[in-house]
The first five atom37 places (N, CA, C, CB, O) and aatype in JSON, in Angstrom:
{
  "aatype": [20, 20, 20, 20, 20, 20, 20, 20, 20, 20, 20, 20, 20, 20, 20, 20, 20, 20, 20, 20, 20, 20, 20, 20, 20, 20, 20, 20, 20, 20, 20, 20, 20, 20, 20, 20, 20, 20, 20, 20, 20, 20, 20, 20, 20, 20, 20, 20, 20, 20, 20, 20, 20, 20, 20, 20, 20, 20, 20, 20, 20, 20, 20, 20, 20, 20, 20, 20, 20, 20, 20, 20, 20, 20, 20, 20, 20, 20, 20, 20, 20, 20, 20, 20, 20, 20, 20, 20, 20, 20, 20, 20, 20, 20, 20, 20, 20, 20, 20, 20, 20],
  "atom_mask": [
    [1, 1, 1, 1, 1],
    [1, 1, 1, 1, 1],
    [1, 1, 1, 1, 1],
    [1, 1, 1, 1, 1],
    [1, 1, 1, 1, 1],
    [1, 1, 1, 1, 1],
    [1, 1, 1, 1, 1],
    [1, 1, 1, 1, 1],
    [1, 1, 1, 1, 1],
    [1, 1, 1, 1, 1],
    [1, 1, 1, 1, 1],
    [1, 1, 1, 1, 1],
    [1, 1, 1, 1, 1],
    [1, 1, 1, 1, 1],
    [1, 1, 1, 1, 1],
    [1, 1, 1, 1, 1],
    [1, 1, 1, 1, 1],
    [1, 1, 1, 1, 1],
    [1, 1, 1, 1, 1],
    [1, 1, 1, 1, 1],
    [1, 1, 1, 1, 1],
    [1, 1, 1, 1, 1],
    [1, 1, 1, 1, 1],
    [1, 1, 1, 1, 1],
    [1, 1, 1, 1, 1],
    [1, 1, 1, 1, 1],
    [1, 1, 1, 1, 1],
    [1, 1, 1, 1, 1],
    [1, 1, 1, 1, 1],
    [1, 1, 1, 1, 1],
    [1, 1, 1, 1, 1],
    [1, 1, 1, 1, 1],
    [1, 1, 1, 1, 1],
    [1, 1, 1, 1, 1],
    [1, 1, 1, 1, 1],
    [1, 1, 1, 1, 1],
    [1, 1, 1, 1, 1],
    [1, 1, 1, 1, 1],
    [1, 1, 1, 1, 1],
    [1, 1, 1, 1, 1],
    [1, 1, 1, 1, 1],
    [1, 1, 1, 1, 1],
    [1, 1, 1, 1, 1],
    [1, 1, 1, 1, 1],
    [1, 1, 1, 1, 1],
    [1, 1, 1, 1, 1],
    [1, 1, 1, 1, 1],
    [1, 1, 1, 1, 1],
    [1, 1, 1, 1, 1],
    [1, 1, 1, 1, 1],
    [1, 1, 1, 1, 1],
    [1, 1, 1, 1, 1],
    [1, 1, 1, 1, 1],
    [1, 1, 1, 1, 1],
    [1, 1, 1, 1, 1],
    [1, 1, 1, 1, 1],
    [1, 1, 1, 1, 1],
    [1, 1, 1, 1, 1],
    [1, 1, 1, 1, 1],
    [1, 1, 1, 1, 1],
    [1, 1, 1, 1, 1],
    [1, 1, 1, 1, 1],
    [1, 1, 1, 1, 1],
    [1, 1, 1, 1, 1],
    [1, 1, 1, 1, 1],
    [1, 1, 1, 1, 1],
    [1, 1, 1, 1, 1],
    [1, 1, 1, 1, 1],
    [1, 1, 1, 1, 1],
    [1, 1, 1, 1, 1],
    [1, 1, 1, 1, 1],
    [1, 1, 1, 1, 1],
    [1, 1, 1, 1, 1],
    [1, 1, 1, 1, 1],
    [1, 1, 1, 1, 1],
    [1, 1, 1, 1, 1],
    [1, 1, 1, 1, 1],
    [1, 1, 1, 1, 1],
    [1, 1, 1, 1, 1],
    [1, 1, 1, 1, 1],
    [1, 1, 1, 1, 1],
    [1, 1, 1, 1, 1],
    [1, 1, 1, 1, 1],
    [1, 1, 1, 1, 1],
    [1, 1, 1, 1, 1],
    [1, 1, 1, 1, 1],
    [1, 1, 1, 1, 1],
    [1, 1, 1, 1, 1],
    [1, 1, 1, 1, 1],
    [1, 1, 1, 1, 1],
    [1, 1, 1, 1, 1],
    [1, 1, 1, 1, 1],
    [1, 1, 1, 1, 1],
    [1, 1, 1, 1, 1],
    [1, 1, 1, 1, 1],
    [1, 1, 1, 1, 1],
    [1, 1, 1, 1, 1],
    [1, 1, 1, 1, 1],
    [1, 1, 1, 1, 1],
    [1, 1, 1, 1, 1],
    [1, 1, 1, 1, 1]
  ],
  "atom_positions": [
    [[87.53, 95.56, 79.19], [86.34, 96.07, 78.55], [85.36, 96.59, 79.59], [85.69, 94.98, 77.7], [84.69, 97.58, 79.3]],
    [[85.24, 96.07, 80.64], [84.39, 96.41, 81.52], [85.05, 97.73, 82.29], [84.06, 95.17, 82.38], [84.33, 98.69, 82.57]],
    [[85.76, 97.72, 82.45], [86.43, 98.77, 83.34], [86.48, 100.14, 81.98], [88.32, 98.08, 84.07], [86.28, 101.26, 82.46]],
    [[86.67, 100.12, 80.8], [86.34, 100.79, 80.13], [84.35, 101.52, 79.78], [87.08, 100.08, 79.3], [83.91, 102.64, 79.52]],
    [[83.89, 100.56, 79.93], [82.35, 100.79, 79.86], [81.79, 101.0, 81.36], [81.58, 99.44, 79.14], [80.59, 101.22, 81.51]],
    [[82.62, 100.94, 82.38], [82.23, 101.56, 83.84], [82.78, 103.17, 83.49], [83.22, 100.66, 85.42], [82.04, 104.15, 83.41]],
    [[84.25, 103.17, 83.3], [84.74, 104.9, 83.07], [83.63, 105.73, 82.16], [86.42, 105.04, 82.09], [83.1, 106.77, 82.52]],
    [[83.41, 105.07, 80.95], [82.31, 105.86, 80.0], [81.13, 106.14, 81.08], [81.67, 104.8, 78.51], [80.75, 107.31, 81.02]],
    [[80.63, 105.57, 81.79], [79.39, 105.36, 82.51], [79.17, 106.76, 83.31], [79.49, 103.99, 83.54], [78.3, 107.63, 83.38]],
    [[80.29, 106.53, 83.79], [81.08, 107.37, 85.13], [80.95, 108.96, 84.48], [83.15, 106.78, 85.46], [80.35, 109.93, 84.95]],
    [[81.54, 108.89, 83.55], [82.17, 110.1, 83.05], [80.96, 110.64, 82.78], [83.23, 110.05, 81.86], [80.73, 111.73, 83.32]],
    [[80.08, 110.14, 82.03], [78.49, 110.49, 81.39], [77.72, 110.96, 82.34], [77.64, 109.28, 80.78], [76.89, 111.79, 81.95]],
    [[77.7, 110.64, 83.67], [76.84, 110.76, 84.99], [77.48, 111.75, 85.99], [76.69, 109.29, 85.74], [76.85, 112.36, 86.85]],
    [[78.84, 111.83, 85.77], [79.34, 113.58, 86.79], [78.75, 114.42, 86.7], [80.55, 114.44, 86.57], [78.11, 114.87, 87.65]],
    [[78.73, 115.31, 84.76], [78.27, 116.5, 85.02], [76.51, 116.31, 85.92], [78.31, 117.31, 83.4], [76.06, 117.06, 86.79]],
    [[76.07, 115.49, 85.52], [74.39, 115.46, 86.45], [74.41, 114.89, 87.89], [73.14, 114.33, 85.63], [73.55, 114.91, 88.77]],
    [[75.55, 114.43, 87.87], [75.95, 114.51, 89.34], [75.83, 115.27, 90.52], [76.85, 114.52, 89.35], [75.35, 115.42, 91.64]],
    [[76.77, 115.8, 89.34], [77.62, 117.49, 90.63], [76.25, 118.41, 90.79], [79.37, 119.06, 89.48], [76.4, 119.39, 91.51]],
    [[75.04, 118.24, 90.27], [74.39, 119.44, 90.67], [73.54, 119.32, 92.04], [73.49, 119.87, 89.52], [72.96, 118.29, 92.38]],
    [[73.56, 120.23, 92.58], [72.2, 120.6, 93.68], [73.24, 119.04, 94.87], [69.61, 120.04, 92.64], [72.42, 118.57, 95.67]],
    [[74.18, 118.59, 94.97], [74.92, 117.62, 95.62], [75.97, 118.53, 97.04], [75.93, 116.79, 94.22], [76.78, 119.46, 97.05]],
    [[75.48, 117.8, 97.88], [76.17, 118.57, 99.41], [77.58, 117.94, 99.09], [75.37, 117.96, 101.34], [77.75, 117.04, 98.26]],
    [[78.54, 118.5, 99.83], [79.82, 118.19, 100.44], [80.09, 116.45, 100.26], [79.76, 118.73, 102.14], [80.89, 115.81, 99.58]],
    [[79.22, 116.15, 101.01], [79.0, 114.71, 101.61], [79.17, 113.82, 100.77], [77.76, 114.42, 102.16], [80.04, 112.98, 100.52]],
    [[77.75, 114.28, 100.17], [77.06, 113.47, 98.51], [78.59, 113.33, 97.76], [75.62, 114.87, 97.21], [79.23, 112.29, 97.62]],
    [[78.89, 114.38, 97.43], [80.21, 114.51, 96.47], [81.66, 113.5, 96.9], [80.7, 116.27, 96.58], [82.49, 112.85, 96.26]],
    [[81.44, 113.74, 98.12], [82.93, 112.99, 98.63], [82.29, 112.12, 98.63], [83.87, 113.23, 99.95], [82.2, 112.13, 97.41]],
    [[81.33, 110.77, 99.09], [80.57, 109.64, 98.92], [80.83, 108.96, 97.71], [79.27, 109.92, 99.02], [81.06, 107.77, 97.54]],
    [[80.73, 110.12, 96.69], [80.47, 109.54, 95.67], [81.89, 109.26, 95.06], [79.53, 110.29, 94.89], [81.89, 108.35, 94.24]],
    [[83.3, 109.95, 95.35], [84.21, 109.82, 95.08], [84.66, 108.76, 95.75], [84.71, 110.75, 95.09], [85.59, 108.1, 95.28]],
    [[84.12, 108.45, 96.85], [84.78, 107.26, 97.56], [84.06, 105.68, 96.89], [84.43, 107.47, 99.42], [84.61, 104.58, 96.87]],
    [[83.0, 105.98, 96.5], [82.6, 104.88, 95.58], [83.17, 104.79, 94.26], [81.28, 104.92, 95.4], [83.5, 103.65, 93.94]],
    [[83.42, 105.94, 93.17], [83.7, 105.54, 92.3], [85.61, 105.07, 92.51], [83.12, 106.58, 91.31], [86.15, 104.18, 91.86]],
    [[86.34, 105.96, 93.59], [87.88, 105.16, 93.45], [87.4, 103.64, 94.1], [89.44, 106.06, 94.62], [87.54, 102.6, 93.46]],
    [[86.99, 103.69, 95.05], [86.41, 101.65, 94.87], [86.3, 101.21, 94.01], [85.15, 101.01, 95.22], [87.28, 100.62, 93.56]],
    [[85.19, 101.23, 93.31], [85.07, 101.05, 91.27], [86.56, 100.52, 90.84], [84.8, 103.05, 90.15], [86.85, 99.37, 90.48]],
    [[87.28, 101.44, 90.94], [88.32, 101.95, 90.33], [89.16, 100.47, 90.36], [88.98, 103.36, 91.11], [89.5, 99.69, 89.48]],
    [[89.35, 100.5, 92.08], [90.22, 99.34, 92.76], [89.77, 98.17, 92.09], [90.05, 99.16, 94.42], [90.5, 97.66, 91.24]],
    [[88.62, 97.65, 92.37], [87.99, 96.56, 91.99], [88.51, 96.34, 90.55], [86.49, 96.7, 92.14], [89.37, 95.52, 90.26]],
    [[87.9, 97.17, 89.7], [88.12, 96.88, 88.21], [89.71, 96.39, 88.4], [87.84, 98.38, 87.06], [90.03, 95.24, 88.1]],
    [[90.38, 97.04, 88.74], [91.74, 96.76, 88.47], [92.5, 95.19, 89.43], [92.51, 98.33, 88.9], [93.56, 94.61, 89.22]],
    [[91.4, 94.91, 90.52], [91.67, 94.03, 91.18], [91.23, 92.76, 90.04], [90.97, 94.21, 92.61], [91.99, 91.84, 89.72]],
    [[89.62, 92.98, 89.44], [89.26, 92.0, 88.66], [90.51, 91.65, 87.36], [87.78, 92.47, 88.14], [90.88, 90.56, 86.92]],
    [[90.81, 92.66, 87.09], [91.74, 92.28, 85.81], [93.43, 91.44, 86.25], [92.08, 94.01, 84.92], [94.09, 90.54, 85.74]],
    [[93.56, 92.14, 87.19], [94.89, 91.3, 88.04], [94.44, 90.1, 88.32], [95.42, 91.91, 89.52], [95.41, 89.35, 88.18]],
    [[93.15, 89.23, 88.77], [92.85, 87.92, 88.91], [92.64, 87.21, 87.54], [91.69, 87.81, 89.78], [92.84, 86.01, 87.36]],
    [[92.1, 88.3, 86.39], [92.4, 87.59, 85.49], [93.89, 86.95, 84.84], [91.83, 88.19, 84.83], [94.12, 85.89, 84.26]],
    [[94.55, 87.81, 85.11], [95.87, 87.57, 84.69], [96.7, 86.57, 85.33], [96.49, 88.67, 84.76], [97.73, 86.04, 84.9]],
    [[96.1, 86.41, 86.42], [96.56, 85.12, 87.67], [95.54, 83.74, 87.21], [96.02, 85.76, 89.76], [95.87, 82.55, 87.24]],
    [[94.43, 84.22, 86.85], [93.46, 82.6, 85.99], [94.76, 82.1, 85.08], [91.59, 83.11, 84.48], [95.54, 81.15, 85.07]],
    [[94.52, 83.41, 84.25], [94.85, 82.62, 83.11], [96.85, 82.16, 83.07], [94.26, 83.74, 81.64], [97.29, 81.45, 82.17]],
    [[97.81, 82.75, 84.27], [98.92, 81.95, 84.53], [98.77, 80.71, 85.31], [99.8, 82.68, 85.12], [99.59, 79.8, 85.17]],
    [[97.73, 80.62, 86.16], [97.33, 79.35, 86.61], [97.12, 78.42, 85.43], [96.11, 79.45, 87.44], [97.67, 77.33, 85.29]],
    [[96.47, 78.84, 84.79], [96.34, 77.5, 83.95], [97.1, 77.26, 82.94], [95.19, 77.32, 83.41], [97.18, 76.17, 82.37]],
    [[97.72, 78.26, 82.65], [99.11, 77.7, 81.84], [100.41, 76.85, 82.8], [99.91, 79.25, 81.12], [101.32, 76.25, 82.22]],
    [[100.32, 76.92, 84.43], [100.84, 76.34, 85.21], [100.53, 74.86, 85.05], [100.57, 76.91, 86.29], [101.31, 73.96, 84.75]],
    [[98.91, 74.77, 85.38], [98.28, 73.73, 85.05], [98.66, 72.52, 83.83], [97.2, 74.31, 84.85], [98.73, 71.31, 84.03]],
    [[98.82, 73.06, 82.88], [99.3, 72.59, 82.02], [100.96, 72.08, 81.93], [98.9, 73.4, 81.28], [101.45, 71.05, 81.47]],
    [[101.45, 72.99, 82.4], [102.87, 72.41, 82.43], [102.98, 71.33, 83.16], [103.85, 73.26, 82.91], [103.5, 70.28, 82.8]],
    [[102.29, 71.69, 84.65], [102.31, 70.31, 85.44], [101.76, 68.8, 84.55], [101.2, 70.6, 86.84], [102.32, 67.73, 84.8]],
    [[101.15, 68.84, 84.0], [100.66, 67.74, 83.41], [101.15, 67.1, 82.29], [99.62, 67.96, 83.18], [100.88, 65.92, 82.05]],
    [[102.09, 68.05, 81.33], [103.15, 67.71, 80.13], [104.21, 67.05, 81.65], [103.95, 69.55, 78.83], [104.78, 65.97, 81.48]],
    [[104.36, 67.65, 82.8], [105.58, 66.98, 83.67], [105.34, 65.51, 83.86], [105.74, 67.64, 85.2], [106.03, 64.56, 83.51]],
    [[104.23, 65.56, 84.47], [103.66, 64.31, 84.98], [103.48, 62.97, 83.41], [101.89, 64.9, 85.79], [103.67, 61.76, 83.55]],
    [[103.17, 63.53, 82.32], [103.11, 62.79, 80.81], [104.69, 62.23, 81.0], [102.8, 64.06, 79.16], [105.05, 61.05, 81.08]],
    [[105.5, 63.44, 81.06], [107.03, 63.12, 80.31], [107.59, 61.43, 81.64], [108.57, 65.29, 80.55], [108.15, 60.37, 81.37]],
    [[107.01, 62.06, 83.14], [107.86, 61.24, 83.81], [107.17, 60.19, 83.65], [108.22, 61.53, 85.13], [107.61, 59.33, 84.42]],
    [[106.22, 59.77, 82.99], [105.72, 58.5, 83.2], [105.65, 57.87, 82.15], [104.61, 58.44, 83.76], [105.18, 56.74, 82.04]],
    [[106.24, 58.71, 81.02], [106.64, 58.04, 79.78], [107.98, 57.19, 79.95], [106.81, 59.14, 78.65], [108.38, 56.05, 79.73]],
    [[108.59, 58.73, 80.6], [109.93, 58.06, 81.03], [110.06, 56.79, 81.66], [110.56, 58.84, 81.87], [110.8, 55.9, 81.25]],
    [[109.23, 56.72, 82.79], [109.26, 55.36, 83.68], [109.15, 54.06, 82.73], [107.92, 55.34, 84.81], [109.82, 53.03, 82.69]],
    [[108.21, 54.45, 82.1], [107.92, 53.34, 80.95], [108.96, 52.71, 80.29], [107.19, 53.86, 79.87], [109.12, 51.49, 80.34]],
    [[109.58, 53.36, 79.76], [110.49, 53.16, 78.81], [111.89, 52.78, 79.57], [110.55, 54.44, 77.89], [112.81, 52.21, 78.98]],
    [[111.93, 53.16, 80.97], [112.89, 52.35, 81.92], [112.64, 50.85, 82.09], [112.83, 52.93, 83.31], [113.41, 49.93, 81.84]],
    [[111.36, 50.81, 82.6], [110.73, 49.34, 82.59], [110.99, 48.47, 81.32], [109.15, 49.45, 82.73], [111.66, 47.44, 81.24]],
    [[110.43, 49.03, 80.5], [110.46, 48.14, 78.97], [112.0, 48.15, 78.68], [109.49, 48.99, 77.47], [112.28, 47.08, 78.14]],
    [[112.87, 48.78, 78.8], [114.6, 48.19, 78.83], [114.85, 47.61, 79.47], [115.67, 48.82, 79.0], [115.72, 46.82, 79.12]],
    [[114.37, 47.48, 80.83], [114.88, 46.75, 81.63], [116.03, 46.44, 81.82], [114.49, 46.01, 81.57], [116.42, 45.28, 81.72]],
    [[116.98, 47.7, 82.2], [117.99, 48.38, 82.54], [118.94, 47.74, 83.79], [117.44, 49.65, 82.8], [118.75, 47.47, 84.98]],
    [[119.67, 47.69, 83.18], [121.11, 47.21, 84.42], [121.5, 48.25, 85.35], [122.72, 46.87, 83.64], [122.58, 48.83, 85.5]],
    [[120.26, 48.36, 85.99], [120.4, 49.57, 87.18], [121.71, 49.53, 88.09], [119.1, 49.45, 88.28], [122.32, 50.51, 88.53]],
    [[121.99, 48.22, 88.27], [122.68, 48.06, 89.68], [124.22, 48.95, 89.22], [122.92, 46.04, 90.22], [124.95, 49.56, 89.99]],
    [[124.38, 48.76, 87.75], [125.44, 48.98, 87.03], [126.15, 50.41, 86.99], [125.06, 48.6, 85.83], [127.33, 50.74, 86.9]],
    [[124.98, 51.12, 87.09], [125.29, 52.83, 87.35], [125.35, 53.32, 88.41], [124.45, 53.73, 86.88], [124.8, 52.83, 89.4]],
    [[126.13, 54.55, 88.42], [126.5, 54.96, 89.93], [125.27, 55.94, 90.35], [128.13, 55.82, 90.05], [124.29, 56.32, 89.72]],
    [[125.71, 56.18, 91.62], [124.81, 56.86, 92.51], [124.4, 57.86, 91.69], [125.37, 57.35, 93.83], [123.19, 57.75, 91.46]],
    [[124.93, 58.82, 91.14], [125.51, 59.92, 90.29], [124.51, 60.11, 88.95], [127.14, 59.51, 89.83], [123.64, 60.97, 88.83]],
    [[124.87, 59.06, 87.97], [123.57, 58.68, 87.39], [122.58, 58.42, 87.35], [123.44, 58.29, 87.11], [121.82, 58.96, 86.55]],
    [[122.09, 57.21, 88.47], [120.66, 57.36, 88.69], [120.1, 58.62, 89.24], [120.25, 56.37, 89.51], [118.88, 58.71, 89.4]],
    [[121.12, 59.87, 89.64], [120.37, 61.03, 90.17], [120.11, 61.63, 89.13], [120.96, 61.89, 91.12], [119.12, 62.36, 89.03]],
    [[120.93, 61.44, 88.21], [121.25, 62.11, 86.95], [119.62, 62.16, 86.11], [122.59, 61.13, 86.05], [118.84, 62.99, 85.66]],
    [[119.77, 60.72, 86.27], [118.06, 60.15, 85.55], [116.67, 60.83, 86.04], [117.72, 58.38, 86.01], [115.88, 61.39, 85.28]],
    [[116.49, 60.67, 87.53], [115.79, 61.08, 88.39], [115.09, 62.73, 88.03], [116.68, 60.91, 89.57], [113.91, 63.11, 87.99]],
    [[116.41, 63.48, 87.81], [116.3, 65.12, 87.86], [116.06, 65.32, 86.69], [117.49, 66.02, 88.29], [116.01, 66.53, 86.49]],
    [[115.81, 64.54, 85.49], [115.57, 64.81, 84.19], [116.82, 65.29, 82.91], [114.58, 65.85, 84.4], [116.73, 65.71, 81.75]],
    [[118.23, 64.9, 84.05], [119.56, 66.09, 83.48], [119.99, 64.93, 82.49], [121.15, 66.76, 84.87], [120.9, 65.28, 81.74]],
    [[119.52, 63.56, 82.31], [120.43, 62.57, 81.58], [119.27, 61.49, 81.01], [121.7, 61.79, 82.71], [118.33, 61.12, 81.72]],
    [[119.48, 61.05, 79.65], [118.29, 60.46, 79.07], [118.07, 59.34, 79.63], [118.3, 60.27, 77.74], [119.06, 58.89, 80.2]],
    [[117.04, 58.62, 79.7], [116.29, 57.37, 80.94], [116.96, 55.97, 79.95], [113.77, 57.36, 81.07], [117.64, 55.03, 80.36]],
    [[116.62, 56.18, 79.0], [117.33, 55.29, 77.97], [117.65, 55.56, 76.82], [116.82, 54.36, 77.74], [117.15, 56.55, 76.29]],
    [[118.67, 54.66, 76.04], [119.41, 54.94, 74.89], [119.23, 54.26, 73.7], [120.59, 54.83, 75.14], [119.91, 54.55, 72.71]]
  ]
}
């Protein structure tokens, strides 16, 4: 939205721009508005990085819920660990095999 209501801005202010404007003025001014340009498009790319951050955010924290539910529910069986092989408890560990049954 903003980068839309900067272009309108922009566009509205050339023709009164360009008049009675040296060489200089003109290229100046082109070098400010492609800046504009960058920025806007830089601001909207950080938005798009907020808002995957925090859907990151979130996943991490359903991770951190699940493994400590999980742990729980290892504890409260109180599981014949010694009984399973190496294999399995990795199994458990990596999330590939259910903690209990």
């Amino acid at each position: 939205m903003k980068s839309i209501v900067t272009l309108v801005a922009v566009a509205a202010l050339l023709p009164l721009s360009a008049c009675n404007k040296s060489p200089s003025d003109k290229l100046a001014d082109r070098v400010e508005n492609a800046a504009d340009t960058r920025a806007d498009a830089m601001e909207a790319n950080a938005d798009v990085l907020r808002n995957q951050a925090a859907q990151l955010d979130n996943r991490a924290e359903k991770a951190r819920d699940t493994g400590e539910s999980r742990s729980d529910a290892i504890e409260a069986a109180d599981m014949n660990v010694a009984a399973m092989s190496q294999e399995q408890r990795d199994a458990i560990v990596a999330n590939q095999a259910a903690a209990v049954r």
